[in-house]
C-alpha positions as YAML, in Angstrom:
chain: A
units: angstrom
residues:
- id: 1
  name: UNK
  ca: [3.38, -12.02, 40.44]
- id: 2
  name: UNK
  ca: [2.42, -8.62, 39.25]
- id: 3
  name: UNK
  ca: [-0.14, -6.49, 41.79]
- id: 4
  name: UNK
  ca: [-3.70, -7.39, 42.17]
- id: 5
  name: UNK
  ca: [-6.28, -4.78, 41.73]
- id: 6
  name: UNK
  ca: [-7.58, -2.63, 44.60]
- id: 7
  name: UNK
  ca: [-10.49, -4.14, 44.26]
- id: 8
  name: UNK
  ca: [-9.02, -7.67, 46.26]
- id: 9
  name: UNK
  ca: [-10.76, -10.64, 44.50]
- id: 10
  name: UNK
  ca: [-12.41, -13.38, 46.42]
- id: 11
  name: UNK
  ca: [-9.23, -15.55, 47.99]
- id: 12
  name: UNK
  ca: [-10.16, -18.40, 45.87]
- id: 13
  name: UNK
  ca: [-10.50, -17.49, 42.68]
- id: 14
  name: UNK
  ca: [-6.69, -15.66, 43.57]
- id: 15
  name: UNK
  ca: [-4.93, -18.73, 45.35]
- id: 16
  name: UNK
  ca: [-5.88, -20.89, 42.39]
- id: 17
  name: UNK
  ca: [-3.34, -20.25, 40.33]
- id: 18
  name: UNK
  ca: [-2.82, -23.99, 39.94]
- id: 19
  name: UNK
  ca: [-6.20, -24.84, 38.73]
- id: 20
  name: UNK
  ca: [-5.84, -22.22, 35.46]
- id: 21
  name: UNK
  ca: [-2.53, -23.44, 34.72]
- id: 22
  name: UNK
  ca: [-3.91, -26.58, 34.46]
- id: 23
  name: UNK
  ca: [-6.78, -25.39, 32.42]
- id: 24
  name: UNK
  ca: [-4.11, -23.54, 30.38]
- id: 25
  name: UNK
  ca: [-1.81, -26.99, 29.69]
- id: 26
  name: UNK
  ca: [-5.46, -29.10, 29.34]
- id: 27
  name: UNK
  ca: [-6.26, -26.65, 26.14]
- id: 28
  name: UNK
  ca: [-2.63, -26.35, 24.53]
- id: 29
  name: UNK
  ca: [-2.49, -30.08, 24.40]
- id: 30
  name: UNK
  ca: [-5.39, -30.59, 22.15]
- id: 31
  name: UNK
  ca: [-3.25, -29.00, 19.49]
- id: 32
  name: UNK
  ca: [0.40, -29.65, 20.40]
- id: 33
  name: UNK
  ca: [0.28, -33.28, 23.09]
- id: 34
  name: UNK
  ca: [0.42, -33.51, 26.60]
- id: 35
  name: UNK
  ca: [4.33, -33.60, 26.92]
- id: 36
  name: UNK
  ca: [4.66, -30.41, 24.08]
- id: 37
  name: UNK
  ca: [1.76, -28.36, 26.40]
- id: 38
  name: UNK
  ca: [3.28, -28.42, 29.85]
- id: 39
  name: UNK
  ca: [6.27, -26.66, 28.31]
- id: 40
  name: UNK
  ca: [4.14, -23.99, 26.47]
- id: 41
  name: UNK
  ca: [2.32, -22.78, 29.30]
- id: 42
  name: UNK
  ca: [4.79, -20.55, 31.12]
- id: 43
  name: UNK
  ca: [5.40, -18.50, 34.15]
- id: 44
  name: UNK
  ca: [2.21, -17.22, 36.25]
- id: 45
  name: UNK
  ca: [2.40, -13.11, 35.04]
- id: 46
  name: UNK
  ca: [-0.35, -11.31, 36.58]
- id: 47
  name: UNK
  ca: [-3.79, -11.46, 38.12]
- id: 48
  name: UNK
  ca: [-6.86, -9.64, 36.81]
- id: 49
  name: UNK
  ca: [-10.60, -9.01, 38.34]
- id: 50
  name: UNK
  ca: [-13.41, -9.28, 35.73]
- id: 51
  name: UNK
  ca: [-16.45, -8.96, 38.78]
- id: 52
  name: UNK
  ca: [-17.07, -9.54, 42.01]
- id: 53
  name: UNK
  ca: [-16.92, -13.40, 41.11]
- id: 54
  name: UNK
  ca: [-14.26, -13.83, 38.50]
- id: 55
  name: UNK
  ca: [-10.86, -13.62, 37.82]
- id: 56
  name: UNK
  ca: [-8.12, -14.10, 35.16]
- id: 57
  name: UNK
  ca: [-4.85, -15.59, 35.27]
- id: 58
  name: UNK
  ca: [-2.55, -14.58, 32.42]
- id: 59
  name: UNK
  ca: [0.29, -16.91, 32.26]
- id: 60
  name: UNK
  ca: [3.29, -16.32, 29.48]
- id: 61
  name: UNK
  ca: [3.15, -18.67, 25.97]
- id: 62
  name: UNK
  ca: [6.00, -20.40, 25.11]
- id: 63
  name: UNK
  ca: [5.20, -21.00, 21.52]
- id: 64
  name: UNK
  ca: [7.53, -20.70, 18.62]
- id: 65
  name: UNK
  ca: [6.25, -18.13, 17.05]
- id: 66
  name: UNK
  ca: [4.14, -16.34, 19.94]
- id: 67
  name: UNK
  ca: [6.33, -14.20, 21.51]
- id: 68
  name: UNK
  ca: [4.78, -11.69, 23.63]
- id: 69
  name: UNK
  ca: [0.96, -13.84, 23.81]
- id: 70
  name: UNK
  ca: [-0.04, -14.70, 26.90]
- id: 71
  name: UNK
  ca: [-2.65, -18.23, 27.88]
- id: 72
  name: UNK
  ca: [-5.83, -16.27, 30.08]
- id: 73
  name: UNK
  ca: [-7.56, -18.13, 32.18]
- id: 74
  name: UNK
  ca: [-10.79, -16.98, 33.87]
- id: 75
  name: UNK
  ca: [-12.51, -18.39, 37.00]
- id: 76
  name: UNK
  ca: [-15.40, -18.59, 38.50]
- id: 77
  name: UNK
  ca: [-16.95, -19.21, 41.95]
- id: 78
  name: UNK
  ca: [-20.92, -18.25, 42.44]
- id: 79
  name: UNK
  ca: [-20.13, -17.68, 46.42]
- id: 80
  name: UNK
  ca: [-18.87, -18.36, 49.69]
- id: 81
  name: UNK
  ca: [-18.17, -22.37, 49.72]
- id: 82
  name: UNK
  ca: [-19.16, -22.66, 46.28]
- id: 83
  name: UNK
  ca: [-15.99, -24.61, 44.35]
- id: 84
  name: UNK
  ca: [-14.16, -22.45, 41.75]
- id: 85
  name: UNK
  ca: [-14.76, -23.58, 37.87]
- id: 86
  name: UNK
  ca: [-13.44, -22.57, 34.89]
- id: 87
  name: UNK
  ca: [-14.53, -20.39, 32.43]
- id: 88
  name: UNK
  ca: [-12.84, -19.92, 29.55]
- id: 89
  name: UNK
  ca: [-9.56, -20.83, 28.59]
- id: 90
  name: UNK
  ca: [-8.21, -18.35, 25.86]
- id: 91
  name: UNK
  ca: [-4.37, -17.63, 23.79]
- id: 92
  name: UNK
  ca: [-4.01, -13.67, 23.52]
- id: 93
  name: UNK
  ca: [-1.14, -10.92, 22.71]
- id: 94
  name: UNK
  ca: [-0.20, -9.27, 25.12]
- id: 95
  name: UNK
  ca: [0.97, -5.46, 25.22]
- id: 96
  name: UNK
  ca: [4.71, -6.39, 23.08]
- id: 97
  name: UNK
  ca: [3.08, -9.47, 21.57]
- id: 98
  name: UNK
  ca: [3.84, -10.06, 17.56]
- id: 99
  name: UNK
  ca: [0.52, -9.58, 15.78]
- id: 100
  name: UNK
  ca: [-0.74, -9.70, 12.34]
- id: 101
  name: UNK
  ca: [-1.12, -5.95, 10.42]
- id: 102
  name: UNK
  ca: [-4.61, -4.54, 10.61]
- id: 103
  name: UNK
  ca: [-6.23, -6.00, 8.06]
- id: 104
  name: UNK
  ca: [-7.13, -3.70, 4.71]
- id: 105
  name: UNK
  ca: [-10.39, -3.82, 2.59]
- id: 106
  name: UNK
  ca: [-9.50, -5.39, -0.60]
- id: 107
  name: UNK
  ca: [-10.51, -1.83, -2.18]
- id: 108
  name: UNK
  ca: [-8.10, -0.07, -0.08]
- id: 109
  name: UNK
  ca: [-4.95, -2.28, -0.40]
- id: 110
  name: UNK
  ca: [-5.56, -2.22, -4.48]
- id: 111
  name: UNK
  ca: [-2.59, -0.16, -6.45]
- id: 112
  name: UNK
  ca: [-2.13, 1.28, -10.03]
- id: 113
  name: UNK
  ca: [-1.19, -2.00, -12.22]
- id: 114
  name: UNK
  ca: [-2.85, -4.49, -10.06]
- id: 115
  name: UNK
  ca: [-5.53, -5.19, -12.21]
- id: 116
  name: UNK
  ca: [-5.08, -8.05, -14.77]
- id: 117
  name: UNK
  ca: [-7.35, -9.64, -17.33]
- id: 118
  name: UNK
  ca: [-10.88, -10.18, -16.22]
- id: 119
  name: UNK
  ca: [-10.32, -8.23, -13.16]
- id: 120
  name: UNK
  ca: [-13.24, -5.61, -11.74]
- id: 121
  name: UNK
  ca: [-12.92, -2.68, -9.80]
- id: 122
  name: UNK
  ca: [-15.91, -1.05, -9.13]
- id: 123
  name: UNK
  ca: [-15.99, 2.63, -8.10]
- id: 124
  name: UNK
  ca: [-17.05, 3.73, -4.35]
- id: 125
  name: UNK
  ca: [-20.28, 5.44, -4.98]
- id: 126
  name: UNK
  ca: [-18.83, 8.38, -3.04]
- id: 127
  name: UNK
  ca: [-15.78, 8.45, -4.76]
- id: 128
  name: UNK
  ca: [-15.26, 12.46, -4.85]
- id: 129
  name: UNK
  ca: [-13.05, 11.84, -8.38]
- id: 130
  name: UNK
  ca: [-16.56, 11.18, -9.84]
- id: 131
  name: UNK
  ca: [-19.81, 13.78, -10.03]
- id: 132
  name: UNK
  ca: [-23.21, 12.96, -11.53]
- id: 133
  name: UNK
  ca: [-22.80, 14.30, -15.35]
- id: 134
  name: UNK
  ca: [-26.06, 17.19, -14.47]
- id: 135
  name: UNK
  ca: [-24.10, 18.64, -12.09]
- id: 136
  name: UNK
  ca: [-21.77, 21.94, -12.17]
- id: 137
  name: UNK
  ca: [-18.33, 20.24, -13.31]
- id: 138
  name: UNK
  ca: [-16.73, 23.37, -13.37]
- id: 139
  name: UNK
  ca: [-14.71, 22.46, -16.83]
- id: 140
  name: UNK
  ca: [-16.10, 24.04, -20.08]
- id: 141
  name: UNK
  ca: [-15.59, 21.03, -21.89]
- id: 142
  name: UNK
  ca: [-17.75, 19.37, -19.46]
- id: 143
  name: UNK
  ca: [-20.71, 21.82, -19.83]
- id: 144
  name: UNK
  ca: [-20.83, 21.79, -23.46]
- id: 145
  name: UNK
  ca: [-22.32, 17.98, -23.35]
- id: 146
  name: UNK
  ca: [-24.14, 18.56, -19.97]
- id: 147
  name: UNK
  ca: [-27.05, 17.62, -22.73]
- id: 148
  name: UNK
  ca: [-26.08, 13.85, -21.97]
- id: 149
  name: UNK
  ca: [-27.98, 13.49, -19.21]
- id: 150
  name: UNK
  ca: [-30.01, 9.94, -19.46]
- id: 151
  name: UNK
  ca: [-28.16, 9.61, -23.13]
- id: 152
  name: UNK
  ca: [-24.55, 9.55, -22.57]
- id: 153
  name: UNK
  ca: [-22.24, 9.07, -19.10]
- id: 154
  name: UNK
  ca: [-24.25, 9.34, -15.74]
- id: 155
  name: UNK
  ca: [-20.53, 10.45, -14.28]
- id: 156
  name: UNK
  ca: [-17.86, 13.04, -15.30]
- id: 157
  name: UNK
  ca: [-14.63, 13.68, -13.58]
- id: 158
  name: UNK
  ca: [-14.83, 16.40, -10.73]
- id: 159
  name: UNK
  ca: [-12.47, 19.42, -10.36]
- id: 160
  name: UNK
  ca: [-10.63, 17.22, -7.41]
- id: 161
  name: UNK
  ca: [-10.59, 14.39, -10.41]
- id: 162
  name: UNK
  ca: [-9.11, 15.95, -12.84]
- id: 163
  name: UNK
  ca: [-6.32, 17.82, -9.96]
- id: 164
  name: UNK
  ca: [-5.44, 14.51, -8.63]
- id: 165
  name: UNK
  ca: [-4.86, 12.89, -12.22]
- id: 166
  name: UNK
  ca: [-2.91, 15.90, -13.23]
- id: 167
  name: UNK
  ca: [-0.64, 15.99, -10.68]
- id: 168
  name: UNK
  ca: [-0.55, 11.97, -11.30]
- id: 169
  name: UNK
  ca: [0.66, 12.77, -14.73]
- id: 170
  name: UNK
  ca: [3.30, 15.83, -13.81]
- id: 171
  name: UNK
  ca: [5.01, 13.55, -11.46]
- id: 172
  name: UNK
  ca: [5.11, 10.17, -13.02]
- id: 173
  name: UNK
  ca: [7.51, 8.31, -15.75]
- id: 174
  name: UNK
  ca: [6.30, 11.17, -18.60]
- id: 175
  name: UNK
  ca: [6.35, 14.10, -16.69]
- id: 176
  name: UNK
  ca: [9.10, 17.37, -17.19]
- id: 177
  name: UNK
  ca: [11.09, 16.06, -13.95]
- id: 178
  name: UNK
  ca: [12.09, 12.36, -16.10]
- id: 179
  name: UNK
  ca: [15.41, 12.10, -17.04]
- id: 180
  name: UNK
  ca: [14.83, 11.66, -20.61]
- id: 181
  name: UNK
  ca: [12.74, 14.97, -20.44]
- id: 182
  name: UNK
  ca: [15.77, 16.37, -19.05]
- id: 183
  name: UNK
  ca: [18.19, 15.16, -22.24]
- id: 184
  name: UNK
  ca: [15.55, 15.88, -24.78]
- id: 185
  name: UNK
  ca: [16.21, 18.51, -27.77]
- id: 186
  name: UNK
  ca: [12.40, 20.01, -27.09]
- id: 187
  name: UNK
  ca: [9.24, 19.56, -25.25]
- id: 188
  name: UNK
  ca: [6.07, 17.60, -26.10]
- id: 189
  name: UNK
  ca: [4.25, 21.11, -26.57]
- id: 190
  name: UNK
  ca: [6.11, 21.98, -29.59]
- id: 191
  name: UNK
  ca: [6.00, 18.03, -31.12]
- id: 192
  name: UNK
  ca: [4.23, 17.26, -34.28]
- id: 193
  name: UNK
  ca: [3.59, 13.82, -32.79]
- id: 194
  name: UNK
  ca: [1.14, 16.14, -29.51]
- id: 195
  name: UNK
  ca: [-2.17, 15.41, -29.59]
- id: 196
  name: UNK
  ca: [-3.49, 17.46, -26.79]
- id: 197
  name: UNK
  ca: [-6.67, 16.25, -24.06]
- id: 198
  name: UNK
  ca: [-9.96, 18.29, -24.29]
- id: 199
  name: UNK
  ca: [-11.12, 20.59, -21.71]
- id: 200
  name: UNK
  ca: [-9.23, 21.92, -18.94]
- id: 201
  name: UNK
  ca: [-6.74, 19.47, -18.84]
- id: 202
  name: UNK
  ca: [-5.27, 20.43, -22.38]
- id: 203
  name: UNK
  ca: [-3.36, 23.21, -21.44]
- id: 204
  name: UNK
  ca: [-0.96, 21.25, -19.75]
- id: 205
  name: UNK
  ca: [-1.04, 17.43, -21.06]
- id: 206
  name: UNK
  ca: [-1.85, 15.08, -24.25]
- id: 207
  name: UNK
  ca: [-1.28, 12.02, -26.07]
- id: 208
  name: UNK
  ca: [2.03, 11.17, -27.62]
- id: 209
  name: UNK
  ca: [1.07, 9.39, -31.43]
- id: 210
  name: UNK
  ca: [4.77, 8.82, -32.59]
- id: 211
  name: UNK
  ca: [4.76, 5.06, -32.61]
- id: 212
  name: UNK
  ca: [8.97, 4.92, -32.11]
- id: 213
  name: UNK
  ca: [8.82, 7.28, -29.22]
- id: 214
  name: UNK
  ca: [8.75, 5.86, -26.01]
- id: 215
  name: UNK
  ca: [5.58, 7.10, -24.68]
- id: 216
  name: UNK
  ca: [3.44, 6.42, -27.56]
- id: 217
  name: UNK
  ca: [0.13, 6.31, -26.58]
- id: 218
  name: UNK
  ca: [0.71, 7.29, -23.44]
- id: 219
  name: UNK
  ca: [-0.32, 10.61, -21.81]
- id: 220
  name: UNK
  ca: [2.67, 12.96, -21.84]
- id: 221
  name: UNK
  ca: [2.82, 16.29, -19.79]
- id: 222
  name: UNK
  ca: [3.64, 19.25, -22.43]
- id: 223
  name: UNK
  ca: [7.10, 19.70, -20.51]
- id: 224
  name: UNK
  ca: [8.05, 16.05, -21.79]
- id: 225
  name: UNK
  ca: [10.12, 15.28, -24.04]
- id: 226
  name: UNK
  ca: [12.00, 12.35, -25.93]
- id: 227
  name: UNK
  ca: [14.48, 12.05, -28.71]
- id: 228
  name: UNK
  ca: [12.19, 11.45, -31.55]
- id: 229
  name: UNK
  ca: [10.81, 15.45, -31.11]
- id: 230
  name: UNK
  ca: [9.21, 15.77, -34.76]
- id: 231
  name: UNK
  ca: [11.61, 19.06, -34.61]
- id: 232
  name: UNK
  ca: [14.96, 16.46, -34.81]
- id: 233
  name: UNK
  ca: [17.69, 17.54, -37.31]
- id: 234
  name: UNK
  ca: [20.65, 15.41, -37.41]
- id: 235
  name: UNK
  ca: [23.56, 17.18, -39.18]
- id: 236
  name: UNK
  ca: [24.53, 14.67, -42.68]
- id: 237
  name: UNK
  ca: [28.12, 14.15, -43.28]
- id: 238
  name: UNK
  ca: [30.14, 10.62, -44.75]
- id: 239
  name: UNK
  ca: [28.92, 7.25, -42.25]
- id: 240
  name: UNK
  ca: [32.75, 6.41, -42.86]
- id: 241
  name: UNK
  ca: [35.64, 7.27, -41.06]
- id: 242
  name: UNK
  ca: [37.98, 9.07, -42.91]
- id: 243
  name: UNK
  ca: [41.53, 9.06, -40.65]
- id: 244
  name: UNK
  ca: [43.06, 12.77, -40.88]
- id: 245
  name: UNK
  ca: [46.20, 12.93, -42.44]
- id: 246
  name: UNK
  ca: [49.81, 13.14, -40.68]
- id: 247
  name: UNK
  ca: [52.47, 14.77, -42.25]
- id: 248
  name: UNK
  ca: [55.89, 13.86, -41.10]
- id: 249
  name: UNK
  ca: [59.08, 16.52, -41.44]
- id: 250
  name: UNK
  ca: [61.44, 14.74, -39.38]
- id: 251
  name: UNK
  ca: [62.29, 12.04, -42.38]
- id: 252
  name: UNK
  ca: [64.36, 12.54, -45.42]
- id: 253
  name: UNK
  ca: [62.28, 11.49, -47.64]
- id: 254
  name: UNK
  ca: [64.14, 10.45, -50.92]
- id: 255
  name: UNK
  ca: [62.92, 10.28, -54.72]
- id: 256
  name: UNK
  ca: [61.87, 6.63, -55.91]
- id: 257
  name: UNK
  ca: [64.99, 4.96, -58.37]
- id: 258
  name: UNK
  ca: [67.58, 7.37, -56.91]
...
């Protein structure tokens, strides 16, 4: 048994070790049986003072599954020659127990793709992607229909938007570090097929519109690149094999009817 406190609990709430193990098996065996409980409630572990009147017991839990919990076991006595009672009776982890994560609002555990047919995902009011449309966006494009106010969108991207989906867009599946941007003959910037974004974003990405390239419809950093570049020249010749010829001078070779 581990040391008590300095502060030395009344001697009967610590001699009655007993009594909470009982309390202990009494509550384990309204979910597992009598026989199953007296098993589960292990070895006596250490000794803790709540006030001047009560006390815990923490014994060690021999569930399958609960390594590490621990049964706690408070008691009670109201005074000298007063009996000592039970308080509560209680399963919990102790310091190396096995515990479940922390749990994750439903808005924080969402990823990119999660959402399916029907699905809503409201934005956080103070989502700092978003700014109210009157305000300062700081992108030209932006200011030109400031004018919407009460008419068009009450929300535009911000300037931390419009960074984050950038560098979204530079590092994902269409972006100049892809290995097909890598074995492309040239970039999306010099494409036919390049429909470019508005505003401040358009220097650097737009919208592929060549229905048998990969990314069709699909925003494509100007460093992309695929193998149906509108620029593609594919050198004609025959689309059969012709085998080259082989001359032979080590045979005699001798005239037909001879």
């Amino acid at each position: 048994m581990s040391a008590v406190p300095t502060l030395d609990p009344p001697r009967l709430l610590a001699d009655a070790v007993a009594l909470a193990r009982s309390a202990a098996i009494d509550e384990a065996s309204t979910e597992i049986g009598p026989d199953a409980a007296v098993e589960s409630v292990g070895e006596h572990l250490e000794s803790r003072l709540e006030s001047d009147n009560t006390l815990t017991h923490f014994f060690a839990a021999r569930h399958a599954g609960y390594r590490g919990w621990r049964w706690a076991v408070t008691l009670a006595c109201a005074g000298e020659g007063e009996p000592v009672t039970v308080s509560e009776v209680v399963l919990l982890p102790g310091p190396d127990a096995l515990v479940a994560p922390t749990w994750v609002p439903w808005n924080e555990r969402v990823r990119p793709g999660d959402l399916g047919v029907g699905d809503l995902l409201p934005t956080d009011p103070d989502d700092d992607r978003l700014v109210p449309a009157h305000l300062a966006s700081d992108d030209p494009a932006v200011e030109e229909v400031a004018v919407e106010i009460g008419l068009g969108r009450t929300r535009v991207l911000s300037r931390e938007g419009r960074l984050d989906a950038a560098q979204r867009w530079q590092d994902g599946p269409h972006g100049p570090s892809a290995p097909m941007a890598k074995a492309a003959p040239g970039t999306c910037g010099t494409c036919a097929f390049f429909v470019p974004l508005a505003g401040s974003l358009r220097a650097g990405f737009g919208v592929c519109a060549n229905e048998y390239s990969p990314a069709d419809g699909k925003v494509v950093s100007v460093e992309f690149g695929c193998g149906a570049h509108s620029d593609v020249v594919v050198e004609g010749g025959s689309p059969v094999h012709v085998s080259a010829l082989v001359y032979d001078d080590g045979v005699d070779l001798e005239p037909a009817g001879s």
